[in-house]
Amino acid sequence: FNALTAGGAAAENYPFCTVEPNVGTVAVPDERLDELFARSGSAARVPAYLHIVDIAGLVEGASQGAGLGNRFLAQIREVDAIAHVVRCFDDADVPHVLGNRIDPVRDRDIVNVELALADLETVERRLERVVKKARSGDHAAQAEEAVLVRLRDSLDKGQSVRALRLTESERTLTEDLHLLTAKPVVYVANVDEAALPTGRNVHTDRLAAALAAEGDTAVIVPISTRIEAELKELPAEERAELARGLSLEVSGLERFLRAAYQLLGLITFFTVNEKETHAWTIRGGTPAASAAGVIHSDFERGFIRAETLSFEDFRAAGSLRAAKDRGLVRSEGRDYIVRDGDIILFRFNV
C-alpha cells in the first residue's frame, strides 16, 4: 500500500499490523499526459487516479474468526478488482504467520478459500429469501434461484465464481451481491531485491506453475514492495539514480497499473483547455456520449458532437493548433467508440 500510495500506513514487522483499512489514491503515470500538458499551455495537469483499499491479511479459519477474522471484507465488496499480494521472498527477520516456510501457493489458496466462504455466506442468505418467492411461482425468482444454487455449490467446494464462466444475464442477476470471488484478480508477487533483474525466483515460478495448472489466467506482477516504498520517498533525481542501479527501467507501480488497466479493460482519453490538461479513465468500448458523461452529466445530456484527435496525430503535428490546421481533428457523433489516447473537445447544449 505504501509503495503504491506513499500513504504512510503502518507496516511494522509483526502479524496483523493492519487493523483499520487503509484507503488511498495513486496518480496513474502517463507520458502522454505529460507531453500533452507541456505543449498545451494549460495552467494545471490532472492525472487519472486509482483508488486503493488495503485490508488486514487473512489467515486460515478467518471465516470462523481466526486471526482478525474476515470482518474487513465488507470494505472491498464494491471494488472493481482485487490485488492479491503474495509473499515471494525469504527473510528470517520477517515472520510469517504460518512459520518460516515460504509457500506462495499455500498462501494464495488459504485466502481464496476464505473469500469463497465469505461469498458462500452471502449467497446462502440471498437464497433463503429467493426460494420463498420461487415457490410461489415468481419466474424471476426461479431464474435467480437456479443461478444461486450453481454459485452455492461451487463456493461450497472452495471454488471461485470466476471459474463458473457465468453468462451476461446470470451476472446481471447477481451483480448486486458484489461477490469477492467474481472479481478479476492480479497477483502482486512481493519479491526481494535479488529477483528484480528478471522478476523471477523459485517462489514466483511455483506460483505461475500453480496458476497454469488450474487454467487461471490471472496476471502476476513481480514487485519488491520494500524497494518501491523507498523509491517513493526519494526526490526525483535520486529515485531515477537508484532505479537505474537496480536495472528498473519501468517502476513496479507502473507495471502494476498497466496490469490493472488491462485486467479491467480500461482506457484513457484526454481533454485540454486553458485551465487544465486532464486524463479521464473509461472502459474500452464506451461511446462518445457516455464518455462525455464521465466529465459531467450535462455533457452527455446535451451532447452535440465530439471533436476528436488521436494522440499519435497530435504528436506528429506537434501541437493542437497544427493538428487542426492539417485537418486531423475529426467530428464524431454520440455513438463513436472512444479510443485509448483520444484527445476530445465535447460540444454540447443544455
C-alpha positions in Angstrom: 0.0 0.0 0.0 2.8 2.4 0.9 4.7 1.5 -2.3 1.7 2.5 -4.4 0.4 5.5 -2.5 3.1 6.7 -0.2 0.3 6.7 2.3 2.4 6.1 5.4 0.4 3.1 6.6 1.8 1.1 9.5 4.0 -1.7 8.2 5.7 -3.0 11.3 7.4 -6.4 11.5 4.6 -8.4 13.2 1.4 -10.2 12.0 -1.8 -8.3 11.8 -0.1 -4.9 11.9 -3.1 -3.6 9.9 -6.3 -3.3 11.9 -8.3 -0.5 10.3 -8.4 -0.5 6.5 -6.1 1.9 4.8 -7.6 4.0 1.9 -5.6 6.0 -0.6 -5.3 7.2 -4.1 -2.4 7.0 -6.6 -1.9 9.1 -9.7 -1.7 7.0 -12.8 1.6 7.8 -14.6 1.1 8.6 -18.3 3.8 10.0 -20.5 1.2 11.1 -23.0 -0.4 13.4 -20.4 3.0 14.9 -19.6 3.7 15.6 -23.2 0.2 17.0 -23.9 0.4 19.3 -20.9 3.9 20.5 -21.8 2.7 21.6 -25.3 -0.8 22.8 -24.4 -0.2 25.8 -22.2 -2.8 24.7 -19.7 -2.5 26.0 -16.2 -2.8 22.6 -14.5 -2.1 18.9 -15.2 -4.7 16.5 -13.8 -3.9 12.8 -14.0 -6.3 9.8 -13.7 -6.4 8.3 -10.2 -6.6 4.7 -8.9 -8.3 4.2 -5.5 -6.7 1.6 -3.3 -8.2 -0.1 -0.2 -5.8 -2.1 1.9 -7.3 -4.5 4.4 -5.8 -6.8 7.1 -4.3 -10.1 5.9 -6.5 -13.2 6.0 -5.4 -16.4 7.7 -6.8 -19.9 7.6 -10.0 -20.1 9.5 -10.7 -16.3 9.2 -14.3 -17.1 8.3 -14.6 -18.7 11.8 -12.9 -15.8 13.5 -9.2 -16.9 13.4 -6.7 -14.0 13.3 -8.7 -10.9 12.9 -11.5 -12.8 11.1 -12.8 -11.6 7.8 -14.8 -8.6 9.1 -12.8 -6.3 6.8 -14.0 -8.0 3.6 -17.1 -5.7 3.6 -14.7 -2.9 2.9 -13.8 -4.3 -0.5 -17.2 -5.6 -1.6 -17.6 -2.8 -4.2 -14.0 -2.6 -5.6 -13.6 -3.3 -9.3 -10.7 -5.8 -8.9 -8.5 -7.4 -6.2 -4.8 -7.1 -6.0 -3.6 -10.2 -4.0 -0.2 -9.5 -2.6 1.7 -12.8 -2.2 5.0 -13.2 -0.3 7.7 -14.5 -2.7 10.9 -13.7 -0.7 12.9 -15.3 2.1 13.8 -13.3 5.1 14.1 -14.9 8.6 13.7 -11.5 10.2 10.2 -11.0 8.7 7.9 -13.6 10.4 5.2 -15.4 8.6 2.1 -16.3 10.5 2.5 -19.9 9.5 6.2 -20.2 10.3 9.3 -19.6 8.3 8.5 -21.9 5.3 7.6 -19.6 2.4 4.9 -21.0 0.1 3.0 -18.6 -2.1 0.7 -21.3 -3.5 -0.4 -22.3 0.0 -0.9 -18.6 1.0 -2.9 -17.9 -2.2 -5.1 -21.0 -1.6 -5.8 -20.0 2.0 -7.0 -16.5 1.0 -9.0 -17.8 -1.9 -10.8 -20.4 0.3 -11.6 -17.7 2.9 -13.0 -15.4 0.1 -15.1 -18.3 -1.2 -16.5 -19.0 2.3 -17.4 -15.3 2.7 -19.2 -15.4 -0.6 -20.9 -18.6 0.3 -22.4 -16.9 3.4 -23.7 -14.1 1.2 -25.2 -16.4 -1.4 -26.9 -18.6 1.2 -28.6 -15.6 2.8 -29.9 -14.4 -0.6 -31.0 -18.0 -1.5 -33.1 -18.2 1.7 -35.1 -15.2 0.6 -35.4 -16.1 -3.1 -36.6 -19.7 -2.6 -39.8 -18.4 -0.9 -40.6 -16.3 -3.9 -39.7 -19.0 -6.4 -42.0 -21.5 -4.6 -44.9 -19.0 -5.1 -44.4 -19.2 -8.9 -42.3 -16.0 -9.3 -40.5 -16.6 -12.6 -37.8 -14.0 -12.0 -37.1 -15.6 -8.6 -36.9 -19.1 -10.1 -34.3 -17.9 -12.6 -32.3 -16.3 -9.8 -32.6 -19.4 -7.7 -31.1 -21.6 -10.4 -28.1 -19.3 -10.6 -27.7 -19.0 -6.8 -27.7 -22.8 -6.5 -24.9 -23.0 -9.0 -22.9 -20.4 -7.1 -23.6 -22.1 -3.7 -22.4 -25.5 -5.0 -19.2 -24.0 -6.5 -18.4 -21.9 -3.5 -19.1 -24.8 -1.1 -16.1 -26.6 -2.8 -13.9 -23.6 -2.3 -14.1 -22.6 -6.0 -14.3 -19.0 -7.2 -17.3 -17.6 -9.0 -14.9 -16.6 -11.8 -14.4 -20.2 -12.6 -18.1 -20.7 -13.4 -18.0 -18.5 -16.6 -21.4 -17.0 -15.9 -23.4 -15.6 -18.9 -24.1 -11.9 -19.1 -27.7 -12.5 -17.9 -26.5 -14.6 -15.0 -24.0 -12.0 -13.9 -26.7 -9.4 -14.1 -28.9 -11.4 -11.7 -26.2 -11.5 -9.1 -24.1 -8.3 -9.6 -25.7 -6.6 -6.6 -24.2 -9.3 -4.3 -20.7 -7.9 -5.0 -19.2 -11.4 -4.7 -15.5 -11.2 -4.0 -14.5 -14.3 -6.0 -16.3 -12.9 -9.0 -13.9 -10.0 -9.2 -10.8 -10.1 -11.5 -7.5 -10.6 -9.7 -3.9 -9.5 -10.2 -1.3 -11.3 -8.1 1.4 -9.0 -6.8 4.4 -11.2 -6.2 6.4 -9.4 -3.4 10.0 -10.3 -4.2 13.4 -9.3 -2.8 16.0 -7.2 -4.5 17.8 -10.2 -5.9 14.8 -11.1 -8.1 14.4 -7.6 -9.6 16.5 -8.1 -12.8 14.3 -10.9 -14.0 11.3 -10.6 -11.8 11.5 -14.3 -11.1 12.7 -16.6 -8.4 11.7 -20.1 -7.2 8.6 -18.8 -5.4 7.2 -16.8 -8.4 7.9 -19.8 -10.6 5.9 -22.1 -8.3 3.0 -19.6 -8.2 3.0 -19.3 -12.0 3.0 -23.1 -12.4 0.0 -23.4 -10.0 -2.0 -20.9 -11.9 -1.2 -22.5 -15.2 -2.2 -26.0 -13.9 -5.6 -24.6 -12.9 -6.1 -22.7 -16.1 -6.1 -19.4 -14.1 -5.2 -16.6 -16.5 -4.6 -14.0 -13.7 -1.6 -11.8 -14.2 1.4 -12.0 -11.9 3.2 -8.7 -11.4 6.6 -9.1 -9.5 7.3 -6.1 -7.3 9.8 -5.5 -4.5 7.4 -3.5 -2.3 10.3 -2.5 0.0 12.3 -1.0 -2.8 9.2 0.6 -4.3 8.3 2.2 -1.0 11.9 3.5 -0.6 11.8 4.9 -4.2 8.5 6.7 -3.4 10.1 8.6 -0.6 13.1 9.9 -2.6 13.4 13.1 -4.7 13.0 12.6 -8.4 16.7 12.6 -9.3 17.8 10.2 -6.5 14.8 8.0 -7.4 16.0 7.8 -11.0 19.5 7.0 -10.0 18.5 4.2 -7.6 16.2 2.7 -10.3 19.0 2.7 -12.8 21.3 1.0 -10.3 18.7 -1.7 -9.8 18.0 -2.1 -13.5 14.4 -0.9 -13.1 13.5 0.5 -16.5 9.8 0.6 -15.5 8.8 1.0 -11.9 6.8 -1.7 -10.2 4.0 0.8 -9.7 3.7 1.4 -13.5 3.8 -2.3 -14.2 1.0 -2.9 -11.7 -1.1 -0.1 -13.1 -0.7 -1.3 -16.6 -1.8 -4.8 -15.5 -4.8 -3.3 -13.6 -5.9 -1.3 -16.6 -5.6 -4.4 -18.9 -7.4 -6.5 -16.4 -10.3 -4.1 -16.2 -10.4 -3.2 -19.9 -9.7 0.4 -19.1 -8.5 3.1 -21.5 -7.6 6.8 -21.1 -8.8 9.9 -23.1 -7.8 13.5 -22.6 -9.4 16.9 -22.6 -7.4 20.1 -22.9 -8.3 23.8 -22.3 -6.6 26.8 -20.8 -7.5 25.8 -17.3 -6.2 22.1 -17.3 -5.0 19.1 -19.3 -7.0 16.3 -17.9 -6.7 12.5 -18.2 -10.0 10.5 -17.9 -10.5 6.8 -17.4 -13.3 4.8 -19.0 -13.9 1.2 -20.0 -13.0 0.2 -23.6 -16.0 0.3 -25.9 -17.5 3.4 -24.3 -19.4 5.6 -26.8 -18.6 9.3 -27.0 -21.8 10.5 -25.3 -21.2 8.2 -22.3 -17.5 9.3 -22.1 -18.8 12.9 -22.0 -21.0 12.0 -19.1 -17.9 10.9 -17.1 -16.9 14.6 -17.1 -20.4 16.0 -16.4 -23.9 14.7 -16.8 -24.8 17.9 -18.8 -22.2 17.0 -21.4 -24.0 13.7 -22.0 -27.5 15.1 -21.9 -26.8 17.9 -24.3 -24.2 16.1 -26.5 -23.8 17.6 -30.0 -20.5 16.2 -31.2 -17.0 15.2 -30.1 -14.1 16.9 -31.9 -11.5 14.2 -31.7 -7.8 13.9 -32.3 -5.7 10.8 -31.8 -2.6 11.3 -29.6 -0.4 9.9 -32.4 -1.7 12.6 -34.8 -1.2 15.2 -32.1 2.4 14.1 -31.6 3.1 14.1 -35.3 1.7 17.5 -35.8 3.5 19.0 -32.8 0.5 21.0 -31.3 -3.2 21.1 -31.2 -3.3 24.1 -33.5 -1.1 22.4 -36.1 -3.2 19.3 -36.0 -6.3 21.3 -36.6 -4.7 23.2 -39.5 -3.8 19.9 -41.1 -7.3 18.6 -40.9 -6.5 15.9 -38.4 -9.3 16.8 -36.0 -12.4 14.7 -36.7 -16.1 15.4 -35.8 -17.6 12.3 -34.3 -21.2 11.6 -33.2 -22.6 10.3 -30.0 -22.1 6.6 -31.0 -18.4 6.9 -31.8 -16.4 4.5 -29.7 -13.7 6.4 -27.9 -10.2 5.0 -28.4 -7.3 5.0 -26.0 -5.3 8.2 -26.3 -8.1 10.3 -27.9 -8.0 14.0 -27.2 -11.6 15.2 -27.3 -13.4 18.5 -27.2 -17.1 17.9 -26.4 -19.6 20.2 -27.9 -22.9 20.3 -26.0 -26.0 22.4 -25.5 -28.3 22.1 -22.4 
